[in-house]
Short mmCIF file of C-alpha atoms and ligand atoms in Angstrom, two decimals:
data_model
loop_
_atom_site.label_atom_id
_atom_site.label_comp_id
_atom_site.label_asym_id
_atom_site.label_seq_id
_atom_site.Cartn_x
_atom_site.Cartn_y
_atom_site.Cartn_z
CA MET A 55 4.64 22.06 -18.25
CA PRO A 56 3.18 18.67 -17.29
CA ARG A 57 5.83 16.12 -16.35
CA GLU A 58 6.33 13.12 -18.55
CA PRO A 59 5.23 9.89 -16.93
CA THR A 60 8.21 7.90 -15.69
CA LEU A 61 8.36 4.22 -16.53
CA ALA A 62 7.87 2.26 -13.35
CA THR A 63 10.35 -0.46 -14.12
CA ALA A 64 13.45 -0.21 -16.24
CA THR A 65 12.53 -3.33 -18.16
CA ARG A 66 9.27 -1.86 -19.42
CA ARG A 67 9.96 0.27 -22.43
CA THR A 68 6.58 0.36 -24.15
CA PRO A 69 4.26 3.16 -22.99
CA SER A 70 1.13 1.69 -21.48
CA ASN A 71 -2.42 3.08 -21.42
CA VAL A 72 -2.39 2.46 -17.67
CA THR A 73 -1.09 5.37 -15.59
CA LEU A 74 -0.84 5.48 -11.83
CA TYR A 75 -0.77 8.95 -10.29
CA GLY A 76 0.92 8.82 -6.91
CA LEU A 77 4.25 8.65 -5.12
CA PRO A 78 6.53 5.61 -4.84
CA ARG A 79 6.87 6.12 -1.08
CA SER A 80 3.09 6.26 -0.52
CA VAL A 81 1.49 3.23 1.08
CA TYR A 82 -1.65 3.36 -1.02
CA THR A 83 0.28 3.93 -4.24
CA ARG A 84 2.32 0.83 -3.42
CA ILE A 85 -0.80 -1.25 -2.84
CA VAL A 86 -1.89 -0.54 -6.41
CA ARG A 87 1.61 -1.10 -7.76
CA LEU A 88 1.76 -4.50 -6.05
CA THR A 89 -1.54 -5.40 -7.71
CA LEU A 90 -0.36 -4.24 -11.14
CA GLU A 91 2.90 -6.14 -10.70
CA GLU A 92 1.15 -9.35 -9.60
CA LYS A 93 -1.10 -9.14 -12.66
CA ALA A 94 1.89 -8.26 -14.88
CA VAL A 95 0.07 -5.18 -16.20
CA PRO A 96 2.41 -2.70 -17.92
CA TYR A 97 1.98 0.75 -16.35
CA GLN A 98 3.74 3.99 -15.72
CA VAL A 99 3.81 6.08 -12.58
CA GLU A 100 3.28 9.81 -12.81
CA GLU A 101 4.51 11.37 -9.61
CA VAL A 102 2.10 13.78 -7.93
CA ASP A 103 3.49 15.48 -4.85
CA ILE A 104 0.44 16.22 -2.77
CA PHE A 105 2.67 16.84 0.26
CA GLY A 106 4.66 19.69 -1.33
CA PRO A 107 4.64 23.30 -0.02
CA ASP A 108 1.99 24.31 -2.57
CA GLY A 109 -0.38 21.56 -1.50
CA VAL A 110 -2.34 19.37 -3.86
CA PRO A 111 -1.73 20.36 -7.51
CA ALA A 112 -4.92 21.68 -9.16
CA ALA A 113 -4.69 19.08 -11.93
CA HIS A 114 -4.78 16.36 -9.30
CA THR A 115 -7.83 17.80 -7.53
CA ARG A 116 -9.65 17.39 -10.83
CA ARG A 117 -8.70 13.68 -10.76
CA HIS A 118 -9.40 13.16 -7.06
CA PRO A 119 -11.95 15.41 -5.30
CA PHE A 120 -10.35 14.68 -1.91
CA GLY A 121 -6.81 15.38 -3.14
CA ARG A 122 -5.42 11.99 -2.13
CA ILE A 123 -3.23 9.52 -3.97
CA PRO A 124 -3.39 7.24 -5.87
CA VAL A 125 -5.54 7.63 -8.96
CA LEU A 126 -5.41 5.11 -11.80
CA THR A 127 -6.33 5.83 -15.38
CA HIS A 128 -6.86 3.13 -18.00
CA GLY A 129 -7.49 4.81 -21.31
CA GLU A 130 -10.45 7.13 -20.71
CA LEU A 131 -11.36 5.52 -17.38
CA SER A 132 -10.21 7.26 -14.20
CA ILE A 133 -10.62 5.67 -10.74
CA TYR A 134 -9.77 6.73 -7.21
CA GLU A 135 -10.04 4.75 -3.94
CA THR A 136 -7.43 2.04 -3.69
CA ALA A 137 -9.73 -0.91 -2.98
CA ALA A 138 -11.83 -0.04 -6.04
CA ILE A 139 -8.74 0.42 -8.22
CA CYS A 140 -7.25 -2.92 -7.20
CA ARG A 141 -10.47 -4.79 -7.74
CA TYR A 142 -10.77 -3.20 -11.18
CA VAL A 143 -7.20 -4.17 -12.08
CA ASP A 144 -7.81 -7.73 -10.95
CA GLU A 145 -11.00 -8.08 -12.96
CA ALA A 146 -10.04 -6.11 -16.07
CA PHE A 147 -6.73 -7.81 -16.80
CA PRO A 148 -5.74 -11.43 -17.39
CA GLY A 149 -3.60 -13.39 -14.99
CA PRO A 150 -4.28 -15.28 -11.77
CA SER A 151 -7.32 -13.99 -9.89
CA LEU A 152 -6.50 -12.03 -6.75
CA GLN A 153 -9.95 -12.62 -5.22
CA PRO A 154 -10.92 -15.84 -3.46
CA PRO A 155 -13.38 -18.08 -5.33
CA THR A 156 -15.88 -18.49 -2.45
CA PRO A 157 -18.24 -15.91 -0.89
CA SER A 158 -16.70 -16.52 2.54
CA GLY A 159 -13.20 -16.03 1.16
CA ARG A 160 -14.21 -12.78 -0.54
CA ALA A 161 -15.91 -11.62 2.67
CA ARG A 162 -12.69 -12.33 4.56
CA MET A 163 -10.71 -10.37 1.99
CA ALA A 164 -13.08 -7.38 2.23
CA GLN A 165 -13.02 -7.61 6.03
CA VAL A 166 -9.21 -7.42 6.09
CA ILE A 167 -9.13 -4.48 3.66
CA GLY A 168 -11.77 -2.62 5.69
CA LEU A 169 -9.91 -3.33 8.91
CA LEU A 170 -6.66 -2.02 7.47
CA ASP A 171 -8.21 1.19 6.13
CA SER A 172 -10.21 1.89 9.28
CA TYR A 173 -7.96 0.72 12.12
CA ALA A 174 -4.40 0.00 10.95
CA TYR A 175 -3.23 2.61 8.41
CA ARG A 176 -3.48 5.72 10.63
CA PRO A 177 -1.86 4.34 13.79
CA MET A 178 0.77 2.14 12.13
CA VAL A 179 1.84 4.52 9.38
CA TRP A 180 1.13 8.06 10.58
CA GLY A 181 1.21 7.46 14.33
CA VAL A 182 4.26 5.20 14.56
CA PHE A 183 6.25 5.03 11.29
CA VAL A 184 6.03 8.70 10.27
CA GLN A 185 6.73 9.85 13.82
CA ARG A 186 9.59 7.43 14.40
CA VAL A 187 11.28 7.28 10.97
CA ARG A 188 10.19 10.04 8.62
CA ILE A 189 9.95 13.08 10.90
CA PRO A 190 13.46 12.65 12.40
CA THR A 191 14.96 12.45 8.88
CA THR A 192 13.46 15.85 8.07
CA GLY A 193 14.83 17.47 11.22
CA GLY A 194 11.60 17.31 13.24
CA SER A 195 11.04 15.74 16.62
CA THR A 196 8.90 12.73 17.38
CA ASP A 197 5.63 13.19 19.25
CA GLU A 198 6.14 10.42 21.82
CA SER A 199 2.61 10.63 23.19
CA LEU A 200 1.20 10.10 19.69
CA VAL A 201 3.52 7.11 19.19
CA ALA A 202 2.40 5.57 22.50
CA LYS A 203 -1.30 6.10 21.71
CA SER A 204 -0.90 4.83 18.14
CA LEU A 205 1.00 1.79 19.29
CA LYS A 206 -2.02 0.71 21.33
CA GLY A 207 -4.27 0.96 18.27
CA SER A 208 -1.66 -0.75 16.10
CA ARG A 209 -1.49 -3.67 18.52
CA VAL A 210 -5.25 -4.15 18.41
CA ALA A 211 -5.16 -4.20 14.60
CA LEU A 212 -2.21 -6.60 14.61
CA ALA A 213 -3.98 -9.01 16.96
CA ALA A 214 -7.07 -8.92 14.73
CA LEU A 215 -4.98 -9.70 11.63
CA SER A 216 -3.21 -12.47 13.50
CA ALA A 217 -6.53 -14.06 14.49
CA LEU A 218 -7.81 -13.81 10.92
CA VAL A 219 -4.74 -15.30 9.24
CA GLY A 220 -4.68 -18.20 11.72
CA ASP A 221 -2.77 -21.07 10.15
CA PHE A 222 -3.38 -19.97 6.58
CA PRO A 223 -0.48 -18.79 4.44
CA PHE A 224 -2.38 -15.69 3.24
CA LEU A 225 -4.78 -13.26 4.90
CA ALA A 226 -7.86 -14.49 3.05
CA GLY A 227 -6.94 -18.18 2.93
CA THR A 228 -4.79 -20.44 0.84
CA THR A 229 -3.96 -18.13 -2.06
CA LEU A 230 -2.61 -14.61 -2.44
CA SER A 231 -5.40 -12.01 -2.58
CA LEU A 232 -5.95 -8.26 -2.65
CA ALA A 233 -6.06 -8.41 1.17
CA ASP A 234 -2.36 -9.36 1.29
CA LEU A 235 -1.40 -6.63 -1.15
CA HIS A 236 -3.37 -4.06 0.86
CA ALA A 237 -1.74 -5.14 4.12
CA TYR A 238 1.89 -5.50 3.14
CA PRO A 239 2.88 -1.83 2.58
CA ILE A 240 1.21 -0.78 5.85
CA LEU A 241 2.84 -3.50 7.93
CA ARG A 242 6.17 -3.08 6.18
CA TYR A 243 6.40 0.56 7.28
CA PHE A 244 5.30 -0.37 10.80
CA ALA A 245 8.05 -3.04 10.85
CA LEU A 246 10.69 -0.40 10.14
CA THR A 247 10.21 0.95 13.67
CA PRO A 248 11.62 -0.72 16.81
CA GLU A 249 8.15 -0.81 18.37
CA GLY A 250 6.63 -2.33 15.24
CA GLN A 251 9.30 -5.02 15.08
CA VAL A 252 8.62 -6.06 18.67
CA ALA A 253 4.84 -6.05 18.20
CA ILE A 254 4.99 -8.11 14.98
CA ALA A 255 7.40 -10.63 16.50
CA GLU A 256 4.71 -11.37 19.10
CA HIS A 257 2.46 -12.71 16.32
CA ARG A 258 4.30 -15.59 14.68
CA ALA A 259 1.71 -16.05 11.92
CA VAL A 260 1.91 -12.39 10.92
CA ALA A 261 5.72 -12.40 11.03
CA GLU A 262 5.83 -15.47 8.79
CA TRP A 263 3.23 -13.99 6.44
CA MET A 264 5.34 -10.81 6.13
CA ALA A 265 8.46 -12.79 5.31
CA ARG A 266 6.46 -14.72 2.67
CA LEU A 267 5.17 -11.53 1.05
CA GLY A 268 8.55 -9.82 1.21
CA THR A 269 10.19 -12.38 -1.04
CA ARG A 270 7.71 -11.86 -3.89
CA ALA A 271 9.02 -10.13 -6.99
CA SER A 272 6.20 -7.57 -6.70
CA ALA A 273 7.46 -6.50 -3.26
CA GLU A 274 11.04 -6.31 -4.47
CA ARG A 275 10.09 -4.26 -7.55
CA THR A 276 8.20 -1.70 -5.46
CA VAL A 277 10.64 -1.40 -2.57
CA THR A 278 10.61 2.05 -0.96
CA GLN A 279 13.43 4.41 -0.08
CA TYR A 280 12.91 3.71 3.62
CA GLU A 281 13.42 -0.05 3.28
CA GLN A 282 16.58 0.57 1.24
CA THR A 283 17.92 2.81 4.01
CA ALA A 284 17.07 0.20 6.66
CA SER A 285 18.71 -2.72 4.87
N1 GSH B 286 -9.20 6.16 0.92
C1 GSH B 286 -8.05 6.45 0.11
C2 GSH B 286 -6.87 6.77 1.01
C3 GSH B 286 -5.65 7.17 0.23
C4 GSH B 286 -4.66 7.92 1.13
O1 GSH B 286 -4.95 8.27 2.29
N2 GSH B 286 -3.48 8.16 0.56
C5 GSH B 286 -2.50 8.92 1.28
C6 GSH B 286 -1.10 8.64 0.79
S1 GSH B 286 -0.57 7.01 1.15
C7 GSH B 286 -2.79 10.38 1.06
O2 GSH B 286 -3.17 10.76 -0.02
N3 GSH B 286 -2.63 11.19 2.11
C8 GSH B 286 -2.82 12.58 2.03
C9 GSH B 286 -3.61 13.14 3.18
O3 GSH B 286 -3.87 12.38 4.15
O4 GSH B 286 -3.99 14.31 3.10
C10 GSH B 286 -7.75 5.28 -0.82
O5 GSH B 286 -8.14 4.16 -0.48
O6 GSH B 286 -7.15 5.47 -1.88
#
């Protein structure tokens, strides 16, 4: 039997026609949740465990040909690929725009999102965080050579983000944008590791940006099990 969607926040009692298929602990699911929260869009999360012993559920493969999470549906519309989902949410719903008003600002935003997807997510999340935090909690042992290799890549990505943020409060300039929401869940997991903490502390602008993002209600409402354990 299909599972009933679970309401994402206890305060939201009215079923919404926006459903996010994913997992609360997933980085990319959280990116979309942050966007929905910032736009104050009512939504529900339907959990899809693509990492279970049976692999990706068949129903989910029909939603996402590559079997990844998340997928967002809005009425009859179904979208996969996080950057596309977030841009849709920003443009389809009222509320403050999460895209800079100028072409250069939007280019910067797209540059940061591309950088994160291509060069930060794998080393920071899978190479360092999963190896250092998640695997030990499930009884496995950390692959130290993968951590060391991934740390090098993570540091390059961190330095690039640091150069881009410069003296601005947000990654694409003076206001919050989709770039910040894309970056936060990735860097937050990286920061839960001793190596990540040290690396981030070396980039004052990034450390301050993280603290700024972490106090937003959207970050607090989407906090993951790993942050709760760490605090
Ligand atoms: N390009 C995809 C990436 C999504 C992605 O990699 N999601 C992770 C969970 S955070 C996943 O589904 N991983 C499963 C896998 O790597 O097989 C997007 O932007 O949505």
